[in-house]
Coordinates of C-alpha atoms and ligand atoms in Angstrom, one line a residue:
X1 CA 7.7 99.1 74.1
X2 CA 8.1 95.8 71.9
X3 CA 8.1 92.5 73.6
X4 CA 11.1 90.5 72.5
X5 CA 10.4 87.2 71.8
X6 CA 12.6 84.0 71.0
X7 CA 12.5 80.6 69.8
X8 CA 13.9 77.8 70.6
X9 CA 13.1 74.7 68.2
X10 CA 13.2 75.8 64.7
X11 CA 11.1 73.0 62.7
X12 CA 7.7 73.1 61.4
X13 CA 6.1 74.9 64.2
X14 CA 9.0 77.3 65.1
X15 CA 9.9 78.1 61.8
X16 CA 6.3 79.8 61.2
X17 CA 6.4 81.0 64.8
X18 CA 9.1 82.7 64.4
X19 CA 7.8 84.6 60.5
X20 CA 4.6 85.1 62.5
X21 CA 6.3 87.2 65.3
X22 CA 8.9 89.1 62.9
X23 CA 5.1 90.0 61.6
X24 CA 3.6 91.7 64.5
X25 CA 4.1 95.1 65.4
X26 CA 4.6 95.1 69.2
X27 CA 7.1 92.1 69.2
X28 CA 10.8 91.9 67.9
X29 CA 12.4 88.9 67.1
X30 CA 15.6 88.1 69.3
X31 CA 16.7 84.9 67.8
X32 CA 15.9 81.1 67.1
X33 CA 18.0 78.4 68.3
X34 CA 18.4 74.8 66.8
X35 CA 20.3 72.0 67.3
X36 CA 21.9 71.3 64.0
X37 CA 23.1 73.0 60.3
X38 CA 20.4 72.2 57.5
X39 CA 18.2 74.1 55.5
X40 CA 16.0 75.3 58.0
X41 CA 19.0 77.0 59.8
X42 CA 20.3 78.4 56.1
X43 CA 16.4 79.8 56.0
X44 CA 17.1 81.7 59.6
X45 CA 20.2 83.0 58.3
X46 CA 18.3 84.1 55.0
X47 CA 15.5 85.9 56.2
X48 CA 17.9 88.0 59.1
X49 CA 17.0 85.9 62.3
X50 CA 19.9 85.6 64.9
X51 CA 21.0 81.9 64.7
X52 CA 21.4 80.0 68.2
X53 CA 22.8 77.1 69.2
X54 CA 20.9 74.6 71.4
X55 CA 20.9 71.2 73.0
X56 CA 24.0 69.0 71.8
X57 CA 25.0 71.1 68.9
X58 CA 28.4 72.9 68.5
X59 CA 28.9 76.4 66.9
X60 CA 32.2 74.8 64.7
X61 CA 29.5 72.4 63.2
X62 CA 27.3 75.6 62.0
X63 CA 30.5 77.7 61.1
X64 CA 31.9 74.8 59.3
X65 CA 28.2 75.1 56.8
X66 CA 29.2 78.6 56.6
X67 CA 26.3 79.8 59.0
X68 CA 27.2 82.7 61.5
X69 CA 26.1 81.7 64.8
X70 CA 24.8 84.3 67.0
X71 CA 25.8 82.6 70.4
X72 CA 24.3 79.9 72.7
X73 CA 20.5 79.1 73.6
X74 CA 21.1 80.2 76.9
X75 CA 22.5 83.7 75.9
X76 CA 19.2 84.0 73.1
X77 CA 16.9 83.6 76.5
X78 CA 19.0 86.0 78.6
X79 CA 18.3 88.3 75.9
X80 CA 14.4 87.5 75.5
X81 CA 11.4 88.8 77.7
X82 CA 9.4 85.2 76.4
X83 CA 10.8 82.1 75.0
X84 CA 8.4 80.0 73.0
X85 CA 9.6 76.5 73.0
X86 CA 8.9 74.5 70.0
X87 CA 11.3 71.7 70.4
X88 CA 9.9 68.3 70.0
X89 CA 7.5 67.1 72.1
X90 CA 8.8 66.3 75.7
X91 CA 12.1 68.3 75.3
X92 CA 10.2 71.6 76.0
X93 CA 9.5 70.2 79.5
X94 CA 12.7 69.6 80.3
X95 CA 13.5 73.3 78.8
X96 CA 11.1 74.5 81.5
X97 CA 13.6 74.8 84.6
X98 CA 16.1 76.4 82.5
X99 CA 13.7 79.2 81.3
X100 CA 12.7 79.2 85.2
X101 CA 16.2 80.0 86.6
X102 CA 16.8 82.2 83.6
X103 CA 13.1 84.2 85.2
X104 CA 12.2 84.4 81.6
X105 CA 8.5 83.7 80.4
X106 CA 8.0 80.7 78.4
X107 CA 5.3 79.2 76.0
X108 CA 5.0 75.6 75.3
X109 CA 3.7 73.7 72.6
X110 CA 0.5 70.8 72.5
X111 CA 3.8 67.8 73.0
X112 CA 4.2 68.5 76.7
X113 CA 1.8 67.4 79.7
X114 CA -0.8 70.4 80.8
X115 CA 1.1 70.4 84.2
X116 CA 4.3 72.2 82.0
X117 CA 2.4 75.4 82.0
X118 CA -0.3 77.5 84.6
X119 CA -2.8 77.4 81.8
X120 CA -3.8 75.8 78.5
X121 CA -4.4 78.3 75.7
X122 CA -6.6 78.8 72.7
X123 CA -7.4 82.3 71.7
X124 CA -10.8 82.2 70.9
X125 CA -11.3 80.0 73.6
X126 CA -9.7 81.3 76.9
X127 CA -7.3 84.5 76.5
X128 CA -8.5 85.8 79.3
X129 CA -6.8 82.9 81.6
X130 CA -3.8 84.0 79.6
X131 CA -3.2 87.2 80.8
X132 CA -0.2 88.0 82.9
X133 CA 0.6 84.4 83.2
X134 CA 4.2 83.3 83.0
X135 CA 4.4 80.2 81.7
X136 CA 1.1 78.9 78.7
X137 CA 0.8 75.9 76.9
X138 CA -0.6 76.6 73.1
X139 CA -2.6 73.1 73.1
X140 CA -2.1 70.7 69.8
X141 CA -3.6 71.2 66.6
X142 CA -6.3 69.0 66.9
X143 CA -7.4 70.3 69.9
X144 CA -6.8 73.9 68.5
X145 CA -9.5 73.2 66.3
X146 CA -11.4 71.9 68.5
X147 CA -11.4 73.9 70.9
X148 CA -12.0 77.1 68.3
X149 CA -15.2 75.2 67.2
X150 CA -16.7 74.9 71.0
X151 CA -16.4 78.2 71.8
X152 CA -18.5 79.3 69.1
X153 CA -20.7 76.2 69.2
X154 CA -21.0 76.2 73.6
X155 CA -21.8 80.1 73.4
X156 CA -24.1 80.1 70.4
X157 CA -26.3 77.3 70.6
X158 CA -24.5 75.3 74.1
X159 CA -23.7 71.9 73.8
X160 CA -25.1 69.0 75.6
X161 CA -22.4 66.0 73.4
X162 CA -20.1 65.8 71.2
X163 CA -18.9 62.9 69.6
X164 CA -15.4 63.6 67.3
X165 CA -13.5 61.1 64.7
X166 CA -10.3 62.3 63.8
X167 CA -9.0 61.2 61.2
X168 CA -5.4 61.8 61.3
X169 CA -2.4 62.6 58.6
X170 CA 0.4 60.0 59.1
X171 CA 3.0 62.8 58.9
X172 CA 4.1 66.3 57.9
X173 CA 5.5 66.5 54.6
X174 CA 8.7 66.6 55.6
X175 CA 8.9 63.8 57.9
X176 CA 10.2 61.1 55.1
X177 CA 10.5 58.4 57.8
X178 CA 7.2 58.0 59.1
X179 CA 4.4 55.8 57.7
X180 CA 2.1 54.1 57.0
X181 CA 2.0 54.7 53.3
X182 CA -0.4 52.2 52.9
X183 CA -3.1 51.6 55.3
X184 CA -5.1 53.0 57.8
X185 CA -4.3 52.4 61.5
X186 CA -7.3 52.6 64.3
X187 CA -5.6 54.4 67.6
X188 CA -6.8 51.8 70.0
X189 CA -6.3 54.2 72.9
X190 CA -10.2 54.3 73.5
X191 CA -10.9 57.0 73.6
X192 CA -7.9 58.6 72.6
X193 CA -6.2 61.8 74.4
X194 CA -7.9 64.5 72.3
X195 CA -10.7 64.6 74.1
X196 CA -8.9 65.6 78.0
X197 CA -6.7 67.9 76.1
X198 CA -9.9 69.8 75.1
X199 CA -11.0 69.4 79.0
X200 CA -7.8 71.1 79.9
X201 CA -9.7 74.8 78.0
X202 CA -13.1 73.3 78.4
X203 CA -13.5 71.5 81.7
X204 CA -17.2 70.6 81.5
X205 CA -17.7 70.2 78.0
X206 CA -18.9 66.6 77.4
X207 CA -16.5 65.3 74.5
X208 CA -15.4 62.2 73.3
X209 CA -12.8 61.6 71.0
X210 CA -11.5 58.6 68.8
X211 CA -8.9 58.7 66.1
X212 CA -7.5 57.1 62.8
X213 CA -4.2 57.5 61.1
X214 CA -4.1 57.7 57.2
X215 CA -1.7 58.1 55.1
X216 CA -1.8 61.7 54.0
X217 CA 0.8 64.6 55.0
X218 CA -2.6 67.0 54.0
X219 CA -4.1 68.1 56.7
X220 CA -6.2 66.6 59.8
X221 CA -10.0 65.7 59.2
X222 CA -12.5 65.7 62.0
X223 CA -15.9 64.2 61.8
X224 CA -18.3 65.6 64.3
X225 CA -21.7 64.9 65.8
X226 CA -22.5 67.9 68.3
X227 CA -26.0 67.2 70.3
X228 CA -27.1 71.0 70.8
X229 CA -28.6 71.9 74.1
X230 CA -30.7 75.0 72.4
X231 CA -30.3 74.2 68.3
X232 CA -31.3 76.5 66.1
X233 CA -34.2 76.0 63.7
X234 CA -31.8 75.0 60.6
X235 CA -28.1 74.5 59.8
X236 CA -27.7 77.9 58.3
X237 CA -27.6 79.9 61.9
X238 CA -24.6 77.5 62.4
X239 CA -23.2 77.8 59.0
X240 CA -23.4 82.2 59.7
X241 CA -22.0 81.9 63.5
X242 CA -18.9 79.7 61.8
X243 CA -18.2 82.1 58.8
X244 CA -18.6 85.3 61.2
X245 CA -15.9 84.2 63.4
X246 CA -12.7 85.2 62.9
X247 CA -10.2 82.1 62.0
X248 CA -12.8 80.1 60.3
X249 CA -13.3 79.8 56.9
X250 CA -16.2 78.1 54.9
X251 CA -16.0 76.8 51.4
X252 CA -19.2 77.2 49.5
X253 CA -20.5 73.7 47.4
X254 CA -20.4 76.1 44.7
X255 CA -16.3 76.4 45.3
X256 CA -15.9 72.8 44.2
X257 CA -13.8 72.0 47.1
X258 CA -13.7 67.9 47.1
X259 CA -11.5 67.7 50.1
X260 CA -7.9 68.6 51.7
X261 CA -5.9 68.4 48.2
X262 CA -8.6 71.4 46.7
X263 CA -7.9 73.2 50.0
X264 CA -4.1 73.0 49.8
X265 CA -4.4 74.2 46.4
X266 CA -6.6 77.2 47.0
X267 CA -3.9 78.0 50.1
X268 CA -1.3 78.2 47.4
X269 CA -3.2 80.3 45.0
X270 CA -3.2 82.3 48.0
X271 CA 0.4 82.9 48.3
X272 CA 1.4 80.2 51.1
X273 CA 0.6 76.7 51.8
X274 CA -0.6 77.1 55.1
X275 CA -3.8 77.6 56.5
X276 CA -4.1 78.8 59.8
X277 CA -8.3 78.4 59.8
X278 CA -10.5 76.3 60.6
X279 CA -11.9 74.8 57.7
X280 CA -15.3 73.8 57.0
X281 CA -17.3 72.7 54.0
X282 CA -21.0 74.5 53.9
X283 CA -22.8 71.5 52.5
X284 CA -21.3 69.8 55.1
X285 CA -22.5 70.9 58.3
X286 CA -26.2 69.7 59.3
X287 CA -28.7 69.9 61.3
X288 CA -31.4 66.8 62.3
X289 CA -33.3 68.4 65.7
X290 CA -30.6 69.0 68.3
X291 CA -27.8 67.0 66.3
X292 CA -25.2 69.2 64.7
X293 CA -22.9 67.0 62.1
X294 CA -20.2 68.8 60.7
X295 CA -16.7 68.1 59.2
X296 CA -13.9 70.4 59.4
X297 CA -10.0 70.2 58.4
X298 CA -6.9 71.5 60.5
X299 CA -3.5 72.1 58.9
X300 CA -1.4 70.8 61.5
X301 CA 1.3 72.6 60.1
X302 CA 0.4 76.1 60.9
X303 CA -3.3 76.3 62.9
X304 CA -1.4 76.9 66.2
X305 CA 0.8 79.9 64.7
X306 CA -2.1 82.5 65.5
X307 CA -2.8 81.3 69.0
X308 CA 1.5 81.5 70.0
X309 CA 1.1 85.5 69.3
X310 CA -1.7 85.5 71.2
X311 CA -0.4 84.0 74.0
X312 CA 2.2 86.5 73.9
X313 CA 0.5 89.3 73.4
X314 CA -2.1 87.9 76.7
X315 CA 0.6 87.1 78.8
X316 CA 2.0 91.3 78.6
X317 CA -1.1 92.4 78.5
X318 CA -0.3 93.7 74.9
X319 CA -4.0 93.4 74.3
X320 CA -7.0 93.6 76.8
X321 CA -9.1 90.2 75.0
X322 CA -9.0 88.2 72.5
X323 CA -10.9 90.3 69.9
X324 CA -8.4 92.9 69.6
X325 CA -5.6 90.9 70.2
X326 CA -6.4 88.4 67.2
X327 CA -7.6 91.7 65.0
X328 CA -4.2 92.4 65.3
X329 CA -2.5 88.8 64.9
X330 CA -4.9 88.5 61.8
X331 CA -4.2 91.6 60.5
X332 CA -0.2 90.9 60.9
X333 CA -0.8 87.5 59.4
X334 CA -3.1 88.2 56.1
X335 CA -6.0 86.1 57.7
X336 CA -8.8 88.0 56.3
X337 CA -11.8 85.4 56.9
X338 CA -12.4 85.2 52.9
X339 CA -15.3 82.6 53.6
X340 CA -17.7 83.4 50.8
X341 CA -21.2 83.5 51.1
X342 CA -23.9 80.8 49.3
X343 CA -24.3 81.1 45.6
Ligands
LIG401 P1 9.9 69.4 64.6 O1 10.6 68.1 64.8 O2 9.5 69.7 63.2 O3 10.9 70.6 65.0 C1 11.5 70.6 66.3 C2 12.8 71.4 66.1 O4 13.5 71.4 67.4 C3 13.8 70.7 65.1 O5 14.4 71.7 64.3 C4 14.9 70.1 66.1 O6 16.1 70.0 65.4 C5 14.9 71.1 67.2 N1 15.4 70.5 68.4 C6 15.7 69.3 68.8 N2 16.2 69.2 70.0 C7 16.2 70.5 70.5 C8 16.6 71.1 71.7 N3 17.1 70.3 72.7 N4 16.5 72.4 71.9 C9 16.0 73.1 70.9 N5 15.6 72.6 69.7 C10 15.7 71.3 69.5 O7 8.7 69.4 65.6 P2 7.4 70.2 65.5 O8 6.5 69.3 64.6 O9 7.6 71.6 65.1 O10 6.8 70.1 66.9 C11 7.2 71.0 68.0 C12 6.1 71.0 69.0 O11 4.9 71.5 68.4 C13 5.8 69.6 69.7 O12 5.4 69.8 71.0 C14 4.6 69.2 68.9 O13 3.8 68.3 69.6 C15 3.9 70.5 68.7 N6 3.0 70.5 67.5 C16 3.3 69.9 66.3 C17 2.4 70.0 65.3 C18 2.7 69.3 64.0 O14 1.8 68.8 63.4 N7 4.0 69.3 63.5 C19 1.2 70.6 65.4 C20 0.9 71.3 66.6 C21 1.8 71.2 67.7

């Protein structure tokens, strides 16, 4: 039996949801539901998804664009088994109750409080806290990252501190109206909310966070200083236990990969501009005694698409772990882990 899945919020994290689950072979797709006519909505209509009206939008205004409407939001989650809300940030908790009274499951994104949800997610992380759970928060991008690179670092090597500068993009690509263009802004929320969110997977871990926005739609950028409780004897036990996890991948120096425009090229090249991975630059992760410094990029735009099937697939109990259950996400996705090994 197929779980059937919906989505309501079709933007940047809904639309790829939404291509991700049409992917997988134990979910269907029931519909996605948005607010207003635009090119996202023709894109639905396009690839086949049922087409949903939600929140203050009227079927006449979609009809009038020429795009069939299937029905309502609340007739797409009378039809679901799991609604994953991607609505901007705040209006998925007020989706909550409705989803609730509906006795539908529901995943939210990293916009709304913890409290939204009984657990906060990341695959690699936590699946097991996942399973059978109605109601899972997939936490934000940043913190997806994050929180993919402490559960490799905490089991391998265990980690006493970590110290993270993230250095933020100003905006997704699409987002015209948000700056700066010019400038880069310190986020004087000291330090800033990063760090708790990765307390809501990891409620020990010792981590501090501070962050910067820039003006770049690229990708994230986080700068990292990791004090190791039990540290290997060089960097390249850290640079193996990165590349042999699923969801990372590591350029090699050889790759000539300067920085986040190189690494939205090779994505490209690859057939998509997304990139769901981790990414991490060999030559720069090192290792001075128990202090692990390492950069790594996050493509805000996609890195969180993996861990919403996940969720799904946890909260059925579609899959018994997270090891199986991302073999088959990957496998779904193209995600290959095509790190490359030193030249
Ligand atoms: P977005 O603005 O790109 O897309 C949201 C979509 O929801 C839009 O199509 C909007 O028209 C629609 N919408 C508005 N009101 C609605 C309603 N009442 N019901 C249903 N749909 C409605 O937002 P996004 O960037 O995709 O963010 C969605 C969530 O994902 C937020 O919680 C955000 O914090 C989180 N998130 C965003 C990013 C990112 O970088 N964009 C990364 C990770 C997580």
């Amino acid at each position: 039996m197929k779980v059937r899945v919906a989505i309501n919020g079709y933007g940047t994290i809904g639309k790829r949801v939404a291509d991700a689950v049409a992917r997988q072979p134990d979910m269907t797709l029931v519909g996605v539901a948005k607010t207003r006519p635009s090119y996202d909505a023709h894109r639905a209509v396009d690839r086949g998804y049922p087409l949903y009206v939600a929140g203050n939008g009227t079927r006449a205004e979609f009809e009038s664009a020429g795009l069939p409407v299937a029905g309502t939001v609340e007739e797409m989650v009378r039809a679901t088994d799991v609604v994953i809300d991607a609505a901007p940030e705040k209006i998925g908790g007020e989706n909550a109750a409705r989803y609730h009274a509906a006795g539908v499951r529901a995943i939210f994104q990293g916009g709304e409080q913890a409290g939204v949800a009984e657990v906060s997610f990341n695959a690699l992380a936590n699946y097991g806290a996942a399973l059978d759970k109605h109601r899972v928060r997939v936490v934000s991008c940043n913190t997806t990252g994050i929180a993919r690179a402490a559960a490799v670092l905490t089991s391998k090597f265990g980690v006493e501190s970590w110290d993270v500068t993230i250095v933020r993009r100003a905006a997704d690509p699409a987002e015209s109206q948000r700056g700066p263009i010019n400038g880069i802004l310190p986020t004087f929320h000291l330090p800033s909310h990063h760090g708790p969110d990765v307390q809501t997977i990891f409620p020990k871990l010792a981590i501090t966070t501070t962050a910067v926005v820039v003006p770049t739609t690229l990708m994230h950028v986080h700068v990292n200083h990791v004090r190791l409780t039990t540290p290997p004897r060089d960097a390249t036990a850290v640079v193996e236990a990165f590349r042999g996890t699923p969801r990372f991948h590591i350029f090699a120096a050889w790759e000539k990969v300067d920085g986040t425009p190189q690494v939205m090229d090779f994505a490209r090249d690859r057939g998509s501009s997304d990139v769901m991975e981790n990414v991490l630059w060999e030559n720069g992760i090192r290792l001075a005694g128990p202090d692990l410094y390492f950069f790594q990029a996050v493509h805000q735009e996609s890195i969180v698409v993996p861990e919403n099937i996940d969720a799904v697939r946890a909260m059925f109990k579609l899959a018994p772990d997270a090891a199986s259950s991302m073999a088959i996400t990957d496998a779904a996705l193209g995600l290959r882990g095509r790190s490359v090994g030193p030249r």
